[in-house]
């Protein structure tokens, strides 16, 4: 009897822990956007979408993992619910209801400066931070 109870508790523990780490969002399309533009042009928007795949509202949080955009480029970014000047260290989406999509987007004005740059964002559900995705924007200015 004790052995059966022990196995039942172990099974229950693993069931609960795997249920909590189940993803609540997914990337719509690719996790990487590659953009190329001329130095006298501008990148009006490059967007990566995410979707709430759970059956309840979620609150996604993001952090800038790395940013190698040249300092001469005028950059900004938008997230679901807000836009910000520059590429900040992080923020949070507005609430995403079940089956609703959100996004992270960047805008670049290269100011006649050629070069390459990559910005990466880590995104995760505030209630489930163990599951995260990396969204990458690669920009080449010719």
PDB file of C-alpha atoms in Angstrom:
ATOM      1  CA  UNK A   1       0.000   0.000   0.000  1.00  0.00           C
ATOM      2  CA  UNK A   2       2.796   2.436   0.923  1.00  0.00           C
ATOM      3  CA  UNK A   3       4.590   1.623  -2.324  1.00  0.00           C
ATOM      4  CA  UNK A   4       1.458   2.331  -4.395  1.00  0.00           C
ATOM      5  CA  UNK A   5       0.890   5.613  -2.582  1.00  0.00           C
ATOM      6  CA  UNK A   6       4.513   6.587  -3.169  1.00  0.00           C
ATOM      7  CA  UNK A   7       4.225   5.907  -6.927  1.00  0.00           C
ATOM      8  CA  UNK A   8       0.937   7.804  -7.074  1.00  0.00           C
ATOM      9  CA  UNK A   9       2.531  10.838  -5.411  1.00  0.00           C
ATOM     10  CA  UNK A  10       5.499  10.708  -7.805  1.00  0.00           C
ATOM     11  CA  UNK A  11       3.157  10.439 -10.804  1.00  0.00           C
ATOM     12  CA  UNK A  12       1.072  13.347  -9.545  1.00  0.00           C
ATOM     13  CA  UNK A  13       4.182  15.475  -8.981  1.00  0.00           C
ATOM     14  CA  UNK A  14       5.449  14.917 -12.534  1.00  0.00           C
ATOM     15  CA  UNK A  15       1.989  15.536 -13.996  1.00  0.00           C
ATOM     16  CA  UNK A  16       1.666  18.871 -12.201  1.00  0.00           C
ATOM     17  CA  UNK A  17       5.190  20.001 -13.029  1.00  0.00           C
ATOM     18  CA  UNK A  18       4.798  19.163 -16.729  1.00  0.00           C
ATOM     19  CA  UNK A  19       1.404  20.875 -16.865  1.00  0.00           C
ATOM     20  CA  UNK A  20       2.900  24.077 -15.453  1.00  0.00           C
ATOM     21  CA  UNK A  21       5.680  24.173 -18.021  1.00  0.00           C
ATOM     22  CA  UNK A  22       3.309  23.644 -20.970  1.00  0.00           C
ATOM     23  CA  UNK A  23       3.704  26.606 -23.342  1.00  0.00           C
ATOM     24  CA  UNK A  24       0.950  29.211 -23.140  1.00  0.00           C
ATOM     25  CA  UNK A  25       2.056  31.022 -26.302  1.00  0.00           C
ATOM     26  CA  UNK A  26       3.599  30.182 -29.649  1.00  0.00           C
ATOM     27  CA  UNK A  27       5.374  32.093 -32.385  1.00  0.00           C
ATOM     28  CA  UNK A  28       3.289  32.702 -35.501  1.00  0.00           C
ATOM     29  CA  UNK A  29       5.617  32.050 -38.438  1.00  0.00           C
ATOM     30  CA  UNK A  30       9.365  32.435 -37.899  1.00  0.00           C
ATOM     31  CA  UNK A  31      11.217  33.525 -34.766  1.00  0.00           C
ATOM     32  CA  UNK A  32      13.757  35.379 -36.946  1.00  0.00           C
ATOM     33  CA  UNK A  33      13.151  38.257 -39.355  1.00  0.00           C
ATOM     34  CA  UNK A  34      15.917  39.171 -41.804  1.00  0.00           C
ATOM     35  CA  UNK A  35      15.641  42.608 -43.379  1.00  0.00           C
ATOM     36  CA  UNK A  36      17.783  44.392 -45.956  1.00  0.00           C
ATOM     37  CA  UNK A  37      17.491  48.034 -47.036  1.00  0.00           C
ATOM     38  CA  UNK A  38      19.445  50.830 -48.641  1.00  0.00           C
ATOM     39  CA  UNK A  39      21.122  53.414 -46.400  1.00  0.00           C
ATOM     40  CA  UNK A  40      18.875  56.209 -47.654  1.00  0.00           C
ATOM     41  CA  UNK A  41      15.693  54.218 -46.943  1.00  0.00           C
ATOM     42  CA  UNK A  42      13.963  53.249 -43.725  1.00  0.00           C
ATOM     43  CA  UNK A  43      12.614  50.033 -42.269  1.00  0.00           C
ATOM     44  CA  UNK A  44       9.107  51.106 -41.336  1.00  0.00           C
ATOM     45  CA  UNK A  45       8.204  47.865 -39.590  1.00  0.00           C
ATOM     46  CA  UNK A  46       9.506  44.358 -39.070  1.00  0.00           C
ATOM     47  CA  UNK A  47       7.100  42.344 -36.939  1.00  0.00           C
ATOM     48  CA  UNK A  48       7.125  38.928 -35.257  1.00  0.00           C
ATOM     49  CA  UNK A  49       3.766  37.720 -33.976  1.00  0.00           C
ATOM     50  CA  UNK A  50       2.995  35.486 -31.019  1.00  0.00           C
ATOM     51  CA  UNK A  51      -0.309  33.840 -30.130  1.00  0.00           C
ATOM     52  CA  UNK A  52      -1.894  32.883 -26.827  1.00  0.00           C
ATOM     53  CA  UNK A  53      -2.478  29.115 -27.158  1.00  0.00           C
ATOM     54  CA  UNK A  54      -3.898  28.689 -23.670  1.00  0.00           C
ATOM     55  CA  UNK A  55      -7.535  28.907 -22.665  1.00  0.00           C
ATOM     56  CA  UNK A  56      -7.059  31.910 -20.363  1.00  0.00           C
ATOM     57  CA  UNK A  57      -5.538  35.405 -20.525  1.00  0.00           C
ATOM     58  CA  UNK A  58      -1.746  35.657 -20.325  1.00  0.00           C
ATOM     59  CA  UNK A  59       0.721  38.471 -19.735  1.00  0.00           C
ATOM     60  CA  UNK A  60       3.862  38.194 -21.819  1.00  0.00           C
ATOM     61  CA  UNK A  61       7.100  39.800 -20.668  1.00  0.00           C
ATOM     62  CA  UNK A  62      10.130  40.502 -22.833  1.00  0.00           C
ATOM     63  CA  UNK A  63      13.760  41.375 -22.238  1.00  0.00           C
ATOM     64  CA  UNK A  64      16.405  42.571 -24.688  1.00  0.00           C
ATOM     65  CA  UNK A  65      19.044  39.827 -24.772  1.00  0.00           C
ATOM     66  CA  UNK A  66      21.436  41.594 -27.160  1.00  0.00           C
ATOM     67  CA  UNK A  67      21.509  44.576 -29.495  1.00  0.00           C
ATOM     68  CA  UNK A  68      24.302  45.179 -32.019  1.00  0.00           C
ATOM     69  CA  UNK A  69      22.559  47.905 -34.046  1.00  0.00           C
ATOM     70  CA  UNK A  70      25.037  50.698 -34.897  1.00  0.00           C
ATOM     71  CA  UNK A  71      24.609  53.679 -32.557  1.00  0.00           C
ATOM     72  CA  UNK A  72      24.050  55.980 -35.558  1.00  0.00           C
ATOM     73  CA  UNK A  73      20.823  54.164 -36.481  1.00  0.00           C
ATOM     74  CA  UNK A  74      17.606  55.671 -35.182  1.00  0.00           C
ATOM     75  CA  UNK A  75      15.679  52.678 -33.839  1.00  0.00           C
ATOM     76  CA  UNK A  76      12.444  52.166 -32.001  1.00  0.00           C
ATOM     77  CA  UNK A  77      10.259  49.216 -31.162  1.00  0.00           C
ATOM     78  CA  UNK A  78       6.646  48.386 -30.502  1.00  0.00           C
ATOM     79  CA  UNK A  79       5.059  45.612 -28.516  1.00  0.00           C
ATOM     80  CA  UNK A  80       1.448  44.571 -28.180  1.00  0.00           C
ATOM     81  CA  UNK A  81      -0.061  47.588 -26.440  1.00  0.00           C
ATOM     82  CA  UNK A  82       2.726  50.197 -26.626  1.00  0.00           C
ATOM     83  CA  UNK A  83       5.584  51.719 -28.638  1.00  0.00           C
ATOM     84  CA  UNK A  84       8.875  52.947 -27.242  1.00  0.00           C
ATOM     85  CA  UNK A  85      11.750  55.091 -28.472  1.00  0.00           C
ATOM     86  CA  UNK A  86      14.957  53.145 -28.877  1.00  0.00           C
ATOM     87  CA  UNK A  87      15.366  49.510 -27.896  1.00  0.00           C
ATOM     88  CA  UNK A  88      14.644  49.371 -24.147  1.00  0.00           C
ATOM     89  CA  UNK A  89      15.861  46.663 -21.754  1.00  0.00           C
ATOM     90  CA  UNK A  90      12.395  45.157 -21.407  1.00  0.00           C
ATOM     91  CA  UNK A  91       8.697  45.569 -20.790  1.00  0.00           C
ATOM     92  CA  UNK A  92       5.408  43.658 -20.797  1.00  0.00           C
ATOM     93  CA  UNK A  93       2.595  43.200 -23.286  1.00  0.00           C
ATOM     94  CA  UNK A  94      -0.937  44.234 -22.608  1.00  0.00           C
ATOM     95  CA  UNK A  95      -3.124  41.261 -21.695  1.00  0.00           C
ATOM     96  CA  UNK A  96      -3.484  38.622 -24.426  1.00  0.00           C
ATOM     97  CA  UNK A  97      -6.783  36.778 -24.272  1.00  0.00           C
ATOM     98  CA  UNK A  98      -7.159  33.163 -25.404  1.00  0.00           C
ATOM     99  CA  UNK A  99      -6.493  32.813 -29.162  1.00  0.00           C
ATOM    100  CA  UNK A 100      -5.395  36.466 -29.395  1.00  0.00           C
ATOM    101  CA  UNK A 101      -2.195  37.485 -31.157  1.00  0.00           C
ATOM    102  CA  UNK A 102       0.370  40.044 -30.055  1.00  0.00           C
ATOM    103  CA  UNK A 103       3.680  41.149 -31.531  1.00  0.00           C
ATOM    104  CA  UNK A 104       7.091  42.710 -31.159  1.00  0.00           C
ATOM    105  CA  UNK A 105       8.157  45.020 -33.988  1.00  0.00           C
ATOM    106  CA  UNK A 106      11.175  47.188 -34.760  1.00  0.00           C
ATOM    107  CA  UNK A 107      11.654  50.322 -36.858  1.00  0.00           C
ATOM    108  CA  UNK A 108      15.032  51.478 -38.201  1.00  0.00           C
ATOM    109  CA  UNK A 109      16.144  54.729 -39.836  1.00  0.00           C
ATOM    110  CA  UNK A 110      19.826  54.143 -40.690  1.00  0.00           C
ATOM    111  CA  UNK A 111      20.727  57.844 -41.226  1.00  0.00           C
ATOM    112  CA  UNK A 112      22.882  56.974 -44.268  1.00  0.00           C
ATOM    113  CA  UNK A 113      25.000  54.601 -42.141  1.00  0.00           C
ATOM    114  CA  UNK A 114      25.620  51.193 -43.707  1.00  0.00           C
ATOM    115  CA  UNK A 115      26.166  48.154 -41.540  1.00  0.00           C
ATOM    116  CA  UNK A 116      24.592  45.151 -39.912  1.00  0.00           C
ATOM    117  CA  UNK A 117      22.831  44.709 -36.642  1.00  0.00           C
ATOM    118  CA  UNK A 118      20.977  42.075 -34.690  1.00  0.00           C
ATOM    119  CA  UNK A 119      18.594  42.565 -31.804  1.00  0.00           C
ATOM    120  CA  UNK A 120      17.282  39.598 -29.808  1.00  0.00           C
ATOM    121  CA  UNK A 121      14.366  39.571 -27.398  1.00  0.00           C
ATOM    122  CA  UNK A 122      13.582  36.870 -24.847  1.00  0.00           C
ATOM    123  CA  UNK A 123       9.824  36.516 -24.409  1.00  0.00           C
ATOM    124  CA  UNK A 124       7.956  34.519 -21.763  1.00  0.00           C
ATOM    125  CA  UNK A 125       4.669  34.298 -19.891  1.00  0.00           C
ATOM    126  CA  UNK A 126       4.859  36.071 -16.535  1.00  0.00           C
ATOM    127  CA  UNK A 127       3.049  33.100 -14.936  1.00  0.00           C
ATOM    128  CA  UNK A 128       5.306  30.524 -16.639  1.00  0.00           C
ATOM    129  CA  UNK A 129       8.848  31.983 -16.919  1.00  0.00           C
ATOM    130  CA  UNK A 130      10.447  28.560 -17.408  1.00  0.00           C
ATOM    131  CA  UNK A 131       9.206  28.495 -21.020  1.00  0.00           C
ATOM    132  CA  UNK A 132      10.751  31.227 -23.169  1.00  0.00           C
ATOM    133  CA  UNK A 133      11.395  31.954 -26.822  1.00  0.00           C
ATOM    134  CA  UNK A 134      13.995  34.180 -28.491  1.00  0.00           C
ATOM    135  CA  UNK A 135      12.786  36.574 -31.193  1.00  0.00           C
ATOM    136  CA  UNK A 136      15.545  37.816 -33.517  1.00  0.00           C
ATOM    137  CA  UNK A 137      15.646  40.755 -35.916  1.00  0.00           C
ATOM    138  CA  UNK A 138      18.607  40.869 -38.321  1.00  0.00           C
ATOM    139  CA  UNK A 139      18.989  44.102 -40.302  1.00  0.00           C
ATOM    140  CA  UNK A 140      21.460  44.789 -43.109  1.00  0.00           C
ATOM    141  CA  UNK A 141      21.797  48.331 -44.461  1.00  0.00           C
ATOM    142  CA  UNK A 142      23.556  48.574 -47.832  1.00  0.00           C
TER     143      UNK A 142
END
